[in-house]
């Protein structure tokens, strides 16, 4: 059986300290319910002395959690802080007081202005005072990542001897390198008497982008609790992201001799919830829960994933509640990805037909960041419209503006492959184009309706134009055209309507 690693969530305490991410009590309760669904081991519900709202949040979350999770309140190494935490936790089934102080030269000299001996004395005093209220006391050695190794051993030894059940070794500023932080944890494991009877916790910040790596180094070297937040929320650059560290432990369970009891299928739901409540958006390329975490746009990657998912995905998206892998169609996508998506939409294309659509797809993808299902539908429809057309559009160019006269130069090809180019003026660019079309396709008609709408979202969306023309016998013919250029869409739509009219006329139906 591998070592159980406790997951200590501090989204409601350290996470909430992220500028702009504060939550009221009701919002904290909503998040706490989600943390319980995740099956976290410890919920750090707040800093009770800091405000009446934080006190109330800790009190209500303590009642909510029942036996399912430890509920923790943060304090400084100050008796009134500990009193407030104990009062807020008095109805908790599994209460924990989290108390401590800074231990680095910077904190001792510049912040606390005390000696090393005074620091040790305060550590012992705050742990013993908290033990009067609860059995489960966690001691934090703030800024341990920049502390002297031997002094850190001395402080932690004192806290353990005083009755601490958990000792928290934070890299408060995210300063450490993973290898060095791992050595620090190992030094404590080897240097503190009785350390095997308490849990070593790590609390790492992301100032250098290494919070998860630091936490993993701690686990590898003996830590049995990781303090983390949903989405890596936290002060400055944030904390260790719960979803990242939990999935890293799962991926390397044998190597680390470690596991967690987290219900990982709740990760994406938790991520969206915290993002919604705090207003802190998750970057698209965020590991595990980002919008692009399981999205593939490279043709080589798409081909591999379609053949066997784990060629480019080490995590099954369903395991973190992300649904399925996403094949994102872009200019880098290959035939395999396009064929797969078309088949999902119900189109079976092979050989030359697929090549034709792929060529049109690439032309569109060069103009757009992403090609959507609606775009593909339009491409297929365009292909079908052109397949039996009597005239096809080869080129169109428009000059317009103020005080210029709108002018259209147009080239059409007939079924025999003969091209014809004309130039016409009009009251506007569409009028000029349609007059040019009429000059080549000599069939009487009146434009009865013209409408345009975007096929998909975004400023780079395809525009689909629908026109209706009335023939001299009163028959109405509808034409559609889609393209990223509205002039081209309009020309294709009008041409499609006239091709239909002309076909009926030649067949004697008009």
Short mmCIF file of C-alpha atoms in Angstrom, two decimals:
data_model
loop_
_atom_site.label_atom_id
_atom_site.label_comp_id
_atom_site.label_asym_id
_atom_site.label_seq_id
_atom_site.Cartn_x
_atom_site.Cartn_y
_atom_site.Cartn_z
CA UNK A 1 0.00 0.00 0.00
CA UNK A 2 1.43 3.39 -0.99
CA UNK A 3 1.69 6.36 1.36
CA UNK A 4 -1.48 8.41 1.74
CA UNK A 5 -0.84 12.09 0.91
CA UNK A 6 -3.33 14.40 2.58
CA UNK A 7 -4.68 17.24 0.44
CA UNK A 8 -5.03 20.42 2.47
CA UNK A 9 -7.10 22.97 0.55
CA UNK A 10 -6.50 26.63 1.31
CA UNK A 11 -8.62 28.15 -1.47
CA UNK A 12 -10.87 29.77 1.14
CA UNK A 13 -7.94 31.26 3.06
CA UNK A 14 -4.76 31.79 1.02
CA UNK A 15 -6.63 31.61 -2.29
CA UNK A 16 -9.00 34.33 -1.19
CA UNK A 17 -6.02 36.59 -0.47
CA UNK A 18 -5.43 36.87 -4.21
CA UNK A 19 -6.28 40.52 -5.09
CA UNK A 20 -9.86 40.73 -6.34
CA UNK A 21 -10.74 37.18 -5.33
CA UNK A 22 -12.45 37.77 -1.99
CA UNK A 23 -15.59 35.74 -1.21
CA UNK A 24 -18.44 36.33 1.19
CA UNK A 25 -19.63 33.66 3.60
CA UNK A 26 -22.32 32.23 1.33
CA UNK A 27 -19.87 31.95 -1.56
CA UNK A 28 -17.35 30.23 0.70
CA UNK A 29 -19.99 27.70 1.69
CA UNK A 30 -20.70 26.94 -1.98
CA UNK A 31 -16.98 26.33 -2.58
CA UNK A 32 -16.72 24.27 0.63
CA UNK A 33 -19.47 21.94 -0.60
CA UNK A 34 -17.51 21.41 -3.79
CA UNK A 35 -14.34 20.71 -1.77
CA UNK A 36 -16.25 18.03 0.11
CA UNK A 37 -17.32 16.51 -3.21
CA UNK A 38 -13.64 16.48 -4.14
CA UNK A 39 -13.02 14.58 -0.90
CA UNK A 40 -10.23 16.85 0.35
CA UNK A 41 -8.71 15.86 3.68
CA UNK A 42 -8.44 19.33 5.21
CA UNK A 43 -10.27 22.59 4.51
CA UNK A 44 -8.54 25.72 5.73
CA UNK A 45 -11.70 27.77 6.05
CA UNK A 46 -10.21 31.14 6.96
CA UNK A 47 -8.36 33.37 9.41
CA UNK A 48 -10.98 33.85 12.17
CA UNK A 49 -9.38 36.84 13.96
CA UNK A 50 -9.08 38.83 10.73
CA UNK A 51 -12.77 39.79 10.40
CA UNK A 52 -16.28 38.89 11.59
CA UNK A 53 -16.97 37.51 8.12
CA UNK A 54 -13.97 35.18 8.24
CA UNK A 55 -14.95 34.05 11.74
CA UNK A 56 -18.49 33.25 10.58
CA UNK A 57 -17.19 31.42 7.50
CA UNK A 58 -14.97 29.17 9.61
CA UNK A 59 -17.80 28.50 12.04
CA UNK A 60 -20.33 27.57 9.35
CA UNK A 61 -17.91 25.47 7.30
CA UNK A 62 -16.95 23.61 10.49
CA UNK A 63 -20.61 22.70 10.96
CA UNK A 64 -21.03 21.82 7.27
CA UNK A 65 -18.04 19.46 7.04
CA UNK A 66 -19.05 17.19 9.91
CA UNK A 67 -16.88 14.05 9.94
CA UNK A 68 -15.98 14.26 6.26
CA UNK A 69 -13.00 16.61 6.52
CA UNK A 70 -10.78 18.35 9.03
CA UNK A 71 -11.63 22.05 9.25
CA UNK A 72 -8.75 24.35 10.00
CA UNK A 73 -8.46 27.96 11.16
CA UNK A 74 -5.29 30.01 10.70
CA UNK A 75 -3.72 32.08 13.47
CA UNK A 76 -0.56 33.98 14.21
CA UNK A 77 1.50 32.92 17.24
CA UNK A 78 -0.74 35.18 19.32
CA UNK A 79 -3.07 34.01 22.08
CA UNK A 80 -6.06 36.13 21.01
CA UNK A 81 -5.78 34.71 17.47
CA UNK A 82 -5.79 31.18 18.86
CA UNK A 83 -8.75 32.00 21.12
CA UNK A 84 -10.74 33.25 18.11
CA UNK A 85 -9.90 30.18 16.04
CA UNK A 86 -10.90 27.85 18.88
CA UNK A 87 -14.20 29.70 19.27
CA UNK A 88 -14.93 29.50 15.52
CA UNK A 89 -14.11 25.77 15.50
CA UNK A 90 -15.97 24.79 18.66
CA UNK A 91 -18.71 22.96 16.71
CA UNK A 92 -16.33 21.20 14.34
CA UNK A 93 -16.22 17.42 14.50
CA UNK A 94 -12.57 17.43 13.39
CA UNK A 95 -11.04 20.82 14.30
CA UNK A 96 -7.47 21.91 13.66
CA UNK A 97 -5.69 25.11 14.67
CA UNK A 98 -2.94 26.23 12.30
CA UNK A 99 -0.49 28.50 14.10
CA UNK A 100 3.09 29.62 13.68
CA UNK A 101 5.53 32.38 12.78
CA UNK A 102 8.37 33.32 10.44
CA UNK A 103 11.71 31.52 10.73
CA UNK A 104 13.92 33.01 7.99
CA UNK A 105 16.62 35.61 8.76
CA UNK A 106 14.55 38.16 6.85
CA UNK A 107 11.42 37.51 8.91
CA UNK A 108 13.26 37.38 12.23
CA UNK A 109 15.27 40.54 11.57
CA UNK A 110 12.94 42.77 9.55
CA UNK A 111 9.40 41.63 10.31
CA UNK A 112 9.27 40.11 13.79
CA UNK A 113 12.46 41.74 15.13
CA UNK A 114 13.25 38.87 17.44
CA UNK A 115 16.18 36.54 18.03
CA UNK A 116 16.34 32.87 17.12
CA UNK A 117 15.88 31.94 20.79
CA UNK A 118 12.78 34.11 21.04
CA UNK A 119 11.42 32.50 17.85
CA UNK A 120 11.79 29.01 19.34
CA UNK A 121 10.18 30.18 22.57
CA UNK A 122 7.18 31.60 20.69
CA UNK A 123 6.82 28.43 18.61
CA UNK A 124 6.61 26.28 21.73
CA UNK A 125 4.23 28.69 23.43
CA UNK A 126 1.75 28.93 20.54
CA UNK A 127 1.62 25.16 20.00
CA UNK A 128 1.07 24.46 23.67
CA UNK A 129 -1.58 27.18 23.91
CA UNK A 130 -3.47 25.75 20.91
CA UNK A 131 -3.27 22.26 22.41
CA UNK A 132 -5.43 23.52 25.29
CA UNK A 133 -8.30 23.75 22.80
CA UNK A 134 -7.71 21.00 20.21
CA UNK A 135 -5.64 17.88 19.87
CA UNK A 136 -4.81 18.52 16.20
CA UNK A 137 -2.37 21.45 16.00
CA UNK A 138 -0.47 22.37 12.86
CA UNK A 139 2.62 24.55 13.20
CA UNK A 140 3.84 26.62 10.24
CA UNK A 141 7.43 27.83 9.88
CA UNK A 142 6.80 30.79 7.59
CA UNK A 143 9.43 31.42 4.91
CA UNK A 144 11.08 28.10 5.71
CA UNK A 145 12.31 28.03 2.11
CA UNK A 146 14.84 30.76 2.94
CA UNK A 147 15.65 29.68 6.48
CA UNK A 148 18.90 28.29 7.86
CA UNK A 149 18.79 24.48 7.73
CA UNK A 150 19.94 23.86 11.30
CA UNK A 151 17.78 26.58 12.78
CA UNK A 152 14.76 25.17 10.93
CA UNK A 153 15.48 21.74 12.48
CA UNK A 154 15.69 23.40 15.88
CA UNK A 155 12.31 25.18 15.50
CA UNK A 156 10.52 22.14 14.11
CA UNK A 157 11.98 19.95 16.86
CA UNK A 158 10.61 22.36 19.45
CA UNK A 159 7.17 22.37 17.80
CA UNK A 160 7.08 18.57 17.66
CA UNK A 161 8.15 18.30 21.30
CA UNK A 162 5.43 20.81 22.23
CA UNK A 163 2.75 18.57 20.68
CA UNK A 164 2.32 19.66 17.05
CA UNK A 165 0.64 16.95 14.97
CA UNK A 166 1.53 18.54 11.62
CA UNK A 167 4.53 20.71 10.76
CA UNK A 168 4.12 22.94 7.73
CA UNK A 169 7.24 23.84 5.73
CA UNK A 170 6.26 26.70 3.42
CA UNK A 171 8.25 28.15 0.57
CA UNK A 172 6.38 31.36 1.23
CA UNK A 173 8.02 33.40 -1.52
CA UNK A 174 8.38 30.65 -4.13
CA UNK A 175 12.13 31.22 -3.98
CA UNK A 176 13.48 27.66 -3.84
CA UNK A 177 14.54 25.32 -6.59
CA UNK A 178 12.79 21.94 -6.41
CA UNK A 179 15.98 19.96 -5.72
CA UNK A 180 17.00 22.28 -2.89
CA UNK A 181 13.52 22.25 -1.37
CA UNK A 182 13.50 18.46 -1.51
CA UNK A 183 16.85 18.38 0.33
CA UNK A 184 15.38 20.66 2.99
CA UNK A 185 12.49 18.24 3.63
CA UNK A 186 14.86 15.29 3.69
CA UNK A 187 17.09 17.16 6.18
CA UNK A 188 14.11 17.52 8.53
CA UNK A 189 13.14 13.85 8.11
CA UNK A 190 16.65 12.83 9.11
CA UNK A 191 17.28 15.51 11.73
CA UNK A 192 14.10 15.88 13.84
CA UNK A 193 13.46 13.28 16.56
CA UNK A 194 9.94 11.88 16.46
CA UNK A 195 9.21 13.37 13.00
CA UNK A 196 7.84 9.99 11.94
CA UNK A 197 4.97 10.52 14.37
CA UNK A 198 3.82 13.79 12.78
CA UNK A 199 2.99 14.83 9.23
CA UNK A 200 5.27 17.08 7.26
CA UNK A 201 3.26 19.47 5.10
CA UNK A 202 4.50 21.62 2.22
CA UNK A 203 2.97 24.93 1.21
CA UNK A 204 4.58 26.32 -1.95
CA UNK A 205 4.08 29.52 -3.90
CA UNK A 206 4.39 30.05 -7.63
CA UNK A 207 6.51 33.19 -7.87
CA UNK A 208 8.98 31.45 -10.19
CA UNK A 209 6.36 29.16 -11.76
CA UNK A 210 7.55 26.11 -9.80
CA UNK A 211 4.93 25.64 -7.07
CA UNK A 212 3.83 22.20 -8.27
CA UNK A 213 7.43 21.07 -8.81
CA UNK A 214 8.34 22.25 -5.29
CA UNK A 215 5.40 20.40 -3.77
CA UNK A 216 6.30 17.23 -5.67
CA UNK A 217 9.90 17.48 -4.46
CA UNK A 218 8.52 17.69 -0.93
CA UNK A 219 6.35 14.59 -1.42
CA UNK A 220 9.27 12.68 -2.92
CA UNK A 221 11.40 13.43 0.13
CA UNK A 222 8.91 12.61 2.88
CA UNK A 223 6.08 15.16 3.01
CA UNK A 224 2.68 13.58 3.66
CA UNK A 225 0.48 16.66 3.22
CA UNK A 226 0.31 19.16 0.37
CA UNK A 227 -1.30 22.57 0.84
CA UNK A 228 -2.87 23.78 -2.38
CA UNK A 229 -5.74 25.68 -3.99
CA UNK A 230 -8.19 25.22 -6.85
CA UNK A 231 -6.74 26.75 -10.04
CA UNK A 232 -3.56 27.64 -8.13
CA UNK A 233 -5.35 30.68 -6.71
CA UNK A 234 -3.37 32.65 -4.14
CA UNK A 235 -1.28 35.66 -3.26
CA UNK A 236 0.95 37.16 -5.94
CA UNK A 237 1.55 34.42 -8.56
CA UNK A 238 -0.55 31.92 -6.62
CA UNK A 239 -0.13 28.60 -4.80
CA UNK A 240 0.37 24.99 -5.76
CA UNK A 241 -2.64 24.02 -7.90
CA UNK A 242 -4.51 21.10 -6.36
CA UNK A 243 -5.45 19.61 -9.72
CA UNK A 244 -1.83 19.62 -10.86
CA UNK A 245 -0.25 18.05 -7.80
CA UNK A 246 -2.97 15.40 -7.40
CA UNK A 247 -2.73 14.29 -11.03
CA UNK A 248 1.08 14.32 -10.86
CA UNK A 249 0.91 11.99 -7.86
CA UNK A 250 -1.56 9.75 -9.69
CA UNK A 251 0.66 9.59 -12.80
CA UNK A 252 3.75 8.68 -10.71
CA UNK A 253 2.15 6.71 -7.87
CA UNK A 254 4.65 3.83 -7.89
CA UNK A 255 7.70 6.04 -8.28
CA UNK A 256 6.60 8.28 -5.39
CA UNK A 257 5.10 5.47 -3.29
CA UNK A 258 2.17 7.82 -2.79
CA UNK A 259 -1.53 8.30 -3.52
CA UNK A 260 -4.39 10.66 -2.64
CA UNK A 261 -8.09 10.00 -2.06
CA UNK A 262 -9.26 12.93 -4.20
CA UNK A 263 -12.29 12.47 -6.47
CA UNK A 264 -10.54 13.84 -9.55
CA UNK A 265 -13.67 13.77 -11.73
CA UNK A 266 -14.81 16.88 -9.85
CA UNK A 267 -11.78 18.98 -10.88
CA UNK A 268 -13.22 20.77 -13.91
CA UNK A 269 -16.45 21.53 -12.08
CA UNK A 270 -14.47 22.90 -9.12
CA UNK A 271 -12.31 24.98 -11.43
CA UNK A 272 -15.29 26.57 -13.16
CA UNK A 273 -17.03 27.22 -9.84
CA UNK A 274 -14.06 28.99 -8.25
CA UNK A 275 -13.43 30.97 -11.42
CA UNK A 276 -17.07 32.05 -11.56
CA UNK A 277 -17.25 33.10 -7.91
CA UNK A 278 -13.91 34.92 -7.75
CA UNK A 279 -13.95 36.37 -11.26
CA UNK A 280 -10.41 35.05 -11.74
CA UNK A 281 -10.36 33.50 -15.22
CA UNK A 282 -8.35 30.36 -15.89
CA UNK A 283 -5.80 30.70 -18.69
CA UNK A 284 -6.58 28.52 -21.70
CA UNK A 285 -3.30 26.59 -21.47
CA UNK A 286 -3.61 25.93 -17.73
CA UNK A 287 -2.66 22.34 -16.91
CA UNK A 288 -5.52 19.88 -16.22
CA UNK A 289 -8.44 22.37 -16.20
CA UNK A 290 -7.57 24.90 -18.94
CA UNK A 291 -9.76 25.07 -22.05
CA UNK A 292 -6.85 23.80 -24.16
CA UNK A 293 -5.65 21.11 -21.74
CA UNK A 294 -7.04 18.33 -23.94
CA UNK A 295 -7.29 20.19 -27.25
CA UNK A 296 -5.15 19.24 -30.25
CA UNK A 297 -4.58 21.43 -33.32
CA UNK A 298 -1.36 20.04 -34.79
CA UNK A 299 -2.03 17.62 -37.65
CA UNK A 300 0.63 15.18 -36.37
CA UNK A 301 -0.87 15.21 -32.85
CA UNK A 302 -4.42 14.89 -34.14
CA UNK A 303 -3.52 11.87 -36.24
CA UNK A 304 -1.84 10.21 -33.24
CA UNK A 305 -4.71 10.92 -30.83
CA UNK A 306 -7.28 9.64 -33.31
CA UNK A 307 -5.35 6.38 -33.65
CA UNK A 308 -4.74 5.98 -29.90
CA UNK A 309 -5.47 8.67 -27.35
CA UNK A 310 -2.44 8.12 -25.12
CA UNK A 311 0.02 8.86 -27.92
CA UNK A 312 -0.33 12.52 -26.92
CA UNK A 313 -2.46 12.46 -23.75
CA UNK A 314 -1.18 11.06 -20.47
CA UNK A 315 -4.49 11.78 -18.72
CA UNK A 316 -7.94 10.64 -19.83
CA UNK A 317 -10.00 13.88 -19.94
CA UNK A 318 -12.91 12.03 -18.31
CA UNK A 319 -10.76 11.40 -15.23
CA UNK A 320 -10.79 15.11 -14.42
CA UNK A 321 -14.34 15.79 -15.59
CA UNK A 322 -13.27 17.35 -18.88
CA UNK A 323 -15.38 15.14 -21.15
CA UNK A 324 -13.45 14.07 -24.24
CA UNK A 325 -10.37 15.14 -26.17
CA UNK A 326 -10.94 18.04 -28.54
CA UNK A 327 -9.73 18.00 -32.11
CA UNK A 328 -9.39 21.71 -32.93
CA UNK A 329 -9.39 22.32 -36.67
CA UNK A 330 -6.82 24.93 -37.73
CA UNK A 331 -4.46 25.50 -40.64
CA UNK A 332 -2.15 22.92 -39.03
CA UNK A 333 -4.74 20.13 -39.16
CA UNK A 334 -4.29 17.28 -41.61
CA UNK A 335 -6.56 15.11 -43.75
CA UNK A 336 -7.12 12.64 -40.89
CA UNK A 337 -8.53 15.24 -38.50
CA UNK A 338 -10.77 16.80 -41.15
CA UNK A 339 -12.06 13.39 -42.32
CA UNK A 340 -12.75 12.36 -38.70
CA UNK A 341 -14.74 15.52 -37.98
CA UNK A 342 -16.70 15.32 -41.22
CA UNK A 343 -17.64 11.73 -40.41
CA UNK A 344 -18.87 12.85 -36.99
CA UNK A 345 -21.05 15.39 -38.83
CA UNK A 346 -22.37 12.65 -41.13
CA UNK A 347 -20.30 13.22 -44.27
CA UNK A 348 -18.45 10.28 -45.84
CA UNK A 349 -15.84 11.70 -48.22
CA UNK A 350 -12.96 9.89 -49.86
CA UNK A 351 -10.33 10.50 -52.53
CA UNK A 352 -10.81 13.50 -54.79
CA UNK A 353 -13.95 14.69 -52.99
CA UNK A 354 -12.07 14.82 -49.67
CA UNK A 355 -9.11 16.54 -51.35
CA UNK A 356 -11.39 19.25 -52.74
CA UNK A 357 -12.95 19.95 -49.36
CA UNK A 358 -9.53 19.84 -47.68
CA UNK A 359 -8.21 22.45 -50.11
CA UNK A 360 -11.18 24.71 -49.37
CA UNK A 361 -10.70 24.02 -45.65
CA UNK A 362 -7.05 25.10 -45.78
CA UNK A 363 -7.95 28.28 -47.65
CA UNK A 364 -10.48 29.10 -44.95
CA UNK A 365 -8.19 28.04 -42.09
CA UNK A 366 -5.50 30.43 -43.33
CA UNK A 367 -7.95 33.25 -42.72
CA UNK A 368 -9.35 32.03 -39.37
CA UNK A 369 -7.82 30.96 -36.07
CA UNK A 370 -10.21 28.01 -35.78
CA UNK A 371 -12.64 26.29 -38.15
CA UNK A 372 -15.94 25.29 -36.53
CA UNK A 373 -18.55 22.67 -37.43
CA UNK A 374 -20.76 25.33 -39.00
CA UNK A 375 -17.85 26.35 -41.22
CA UNK A 376 -17.44 22.76 -42.39
CA UNK A 377 -21.15 22.54 -43.16
CA UNK A 378 -20.82 25.68 -45.28
CA UNK A 379 -17.79 24.27 -47.12
CA UNK A 380 -19.69 21.06 -47.94
CA UNK A 381 -22.70 23.06 -49.09
CA UNK A 382 -20.47 25.27 -51.27
CA UNK A 383 -18.96 22.17 -52.85
CA UNK A 384 -22.40 20.72 -53.54
CA UNK A 385 -23.57 24.02 -55.03
CA UNK A 386 -20.59 24.17 -57.38
CA UNK A 387 -20.65 20.49 -58.40
CA UNK A 388 -23.26 20.85 -61.15
CA UNK A 389 -23.08 24.61 -61.68
CA UNK A 390 -23.29 25.95 -65.23
CA UNK A 391 -21.09 28.90 -64.23
CA UNK A 392 -18.48 29.05 -61.49
CA UNK A 393 -16.73 32.05 -59.97
CA UNK A 394 -13.06 32.31 -60.87
CA UNK A 395 -12.31 35.84 -59.64
CA UNK A 396 -13.98 38.99 -58.41
CA UNK A 397 -12.45 42.33 -57.50
CA UNK A 398 -14.24 45.45 -56.31
CA UNK A 399 -13.10 49.06 -56.04
CA UNK A 400 -15.30 51.29 -53.92
CA UNK A 401 -15.20 54.18 -51.51
CA UNK A 402 -15.89 57.90 -51.34
CA UNK A 403 -15.85 59.65 -53.81
CA UNK A 404 -15.03 56.65 -56.05
CA UNK A 405 -17.61 55.03 -58.31
CA UNK A 406 -18.11 51.39 -57.26
CA UNK A 407 -16.54 49.13 -59.90
CA UNK A 408 -16.50 45.32 -60.15
CA UNK A 409 -14.24 43.16 -62.31
CA UNK A 410 -15.54 39.61 -62.57
CA UNK A 411 -14.40 36.34 -64.17
CA UNK A 412 -16.74 33.37 -64.63
CA UNK A 413 -16.07 29.93 -66.15
CA UNK A 414 -18.75 27.97 -67.97
CA UNK A 415 -19.21 24.18 -68.11
CA UNK A 416 -16.97 23.94 -71.17
CA UNK A 417 -14.13 25.65 -69.32
CA UNK A 418 -14.38 28.94 -71.20
CA UNK A 419 -13.61 31.98 -69.04
CA UNK A 420 -15.07 35.41 -69.55
CA UNK A 421 -14.10 38.62 -67.77
CA UNK A 422 -16.20 41.78 -67.61
CA UNK A 423 -16.17 45.09 -65.74
CA UNK A 424 -19.23 47.01 -64.59
CA UNK A 425 -20.15 50.08 -62.54
CA UNK A 426 -22.94 50.30 -59.97
CA UNK A 427 -24.52 52.36 -57.21
CA UNK A 428 -22.66 50.17 -54.70
CA UNK A 429 -20.20 47.23 -54.74
CA UNK A 430 -22.93 44.53 -54.73
CA UNK A 431 -24.86 46.32 -57.48
CA UNK A 432 -21.68 46.50 -59.59
CA UNK A 433 -20.93 42.78 -59.07
CA UNK A 434 -24.48 41.70 -59.91
CA UNK A 435 -24.51 43.83 -63.07
CA UNK A 436 -21.26 42.12 -64.12
CA UNK A 437 -22.81 38.68 -63.51
CA UNK A 438 -25.88 39.65 -65.55
CA UNK A 439 -23.66 40.82 -68.40
CA UNK A 440 -22.24 37.29 -68.70
CA UNK A 441 -25.31 35.24 -67.74
CA UNK A 442 -27.98 36.82 -69.87
CA UNK A 443 -31.13 35.67 -68.13
CA UNK A 444 -33.90 38.03 -67.05
CA UNK A 445 -34.39 38.27 -63.29
CA UNK A 446 -35.16 40.68 -60.51
CA UNK A 447 -33.38 40.58 -57.14
CA UNK A 448 -36.22 40.11 -54.65
CA UNK A 449 -34.32 39.51 -51.40
CA UNK A 450 -30.78 39.85 -50.06
CA UNK A 451 -29.70 38.90 -46.52
CA UNK A 452 -26.42 38.14 -44.77
CA UNK A 453 -25.55 36.48 -41.47
CA UNK A 454 -22.41 35.14 -39.79
CA UNK A 455 -22.01 31.36 -39.82
CA UNK A 456 -20.00 31.26 -36.58
CA UNK A 457 -18.86 33.61 -33.84
CA UNK A 458 -16.00 36.07 -34.02
CA UNK A 459 -14.92 38.89 -36.29
CA UNK A 460 -13.28 36.37 -38.64
CA UNK A 461 -16.50 34.34 -39.08
CA UNK A 462 -17.73 33.18 -42.47
CA UNK A 463 -20.51 35.33 -43.83
CA UNK A 464 -23.37 33.46 -45.50
CA UNK A 465 -25.49 35.41 -47.99
CA UNK A 466 -28.95 34.33 -49.11
CA UNK A 467 -30.58 35.87 -52.18
CA UNK A 468 -33.88 35.29 -53.93
CA UNK A 469 -34.43 36.23 -57.56
CA UNK A 470 -37.66 36.31 -59.51
CA UNK A 471 -37.66 34.99 -63.08
CA UNK A 472 -39.74 36.56 -65.87
CA UNK A 473 -42.37 33.82 -65.43
CA UNK A 474 -42.69 34.66 -61.71
CA UNK A 475 -40.68 31.70 -60.44
CA UNK A 476 -38.57 32.34 -57.36
CA UNK A 477 -35.03 30.94 -57.07
CA UNK A 478 -32.97 30.93 -53.88
CA UNK A 479 -29.19 31.00 -53.85
CA UNK A 480 -26.64 30.84 -51.03
CA UNK A 481 -22.94 31.52 -50.79
CA UNK A 482 -20.47 31.52 -47.91
CA UNK A 483 -16.99 33.00 -47.61
CA UNK A 484 -14.88 35.08 -45.28
CA UNK A 485 -15.27 37.97 -47.76
CA UNK A 486 -18.79 39.37 -47.97
CA UNK A 487 -18.38 40.39 -51.63
CA UNK A 488 -17.36 36.85 -52.56
CA UNK A 489 -20.27 35.41 -50.51
CA UNK A 490 -22.69 37.76 -52.26
CA UNK A 491 -21.36 36.86 -55.69
CA UNK A 492 -21.56 33.11 -55.01
CA UNK A 493 -25.12 33.44 -53.68
CA UNK A 494 -26.33 35.36 -56.74
CA UNK A 495 -24.50 33.00 -59.07
CA UNK A 496 -26.06 29.99 -57.33
CA UNK A 497 -29.56 31.42 -57.79
CA UNK A 498 -28.97 32.20 -61.48
CA UNK A 499 -27.47 28.75 -62.11
CA UNK A 500 -30.68 27.21 -60.79
CA UNK A 501 -32.82 29.53 -62.88
CA UNK A 502 -30.74 28.87 -66.00
CA UNK A 503 -30.84 25.08 -65.46
CA UNK A 504 -34.64 25.14 -65.26
CA UNK A 505 -34.83 27.42 -68.29
CA UNK A 506 -32.67 25.07 -70.37
CA UNK A 507 -34.72 22.09 -69.15
CA UNK A 508 -37.92 23.87 -70.14
CA UNK A 509 -39.11 24.28 -66.59
CA UNK A 510 -38.92 28.09 -66.61
#
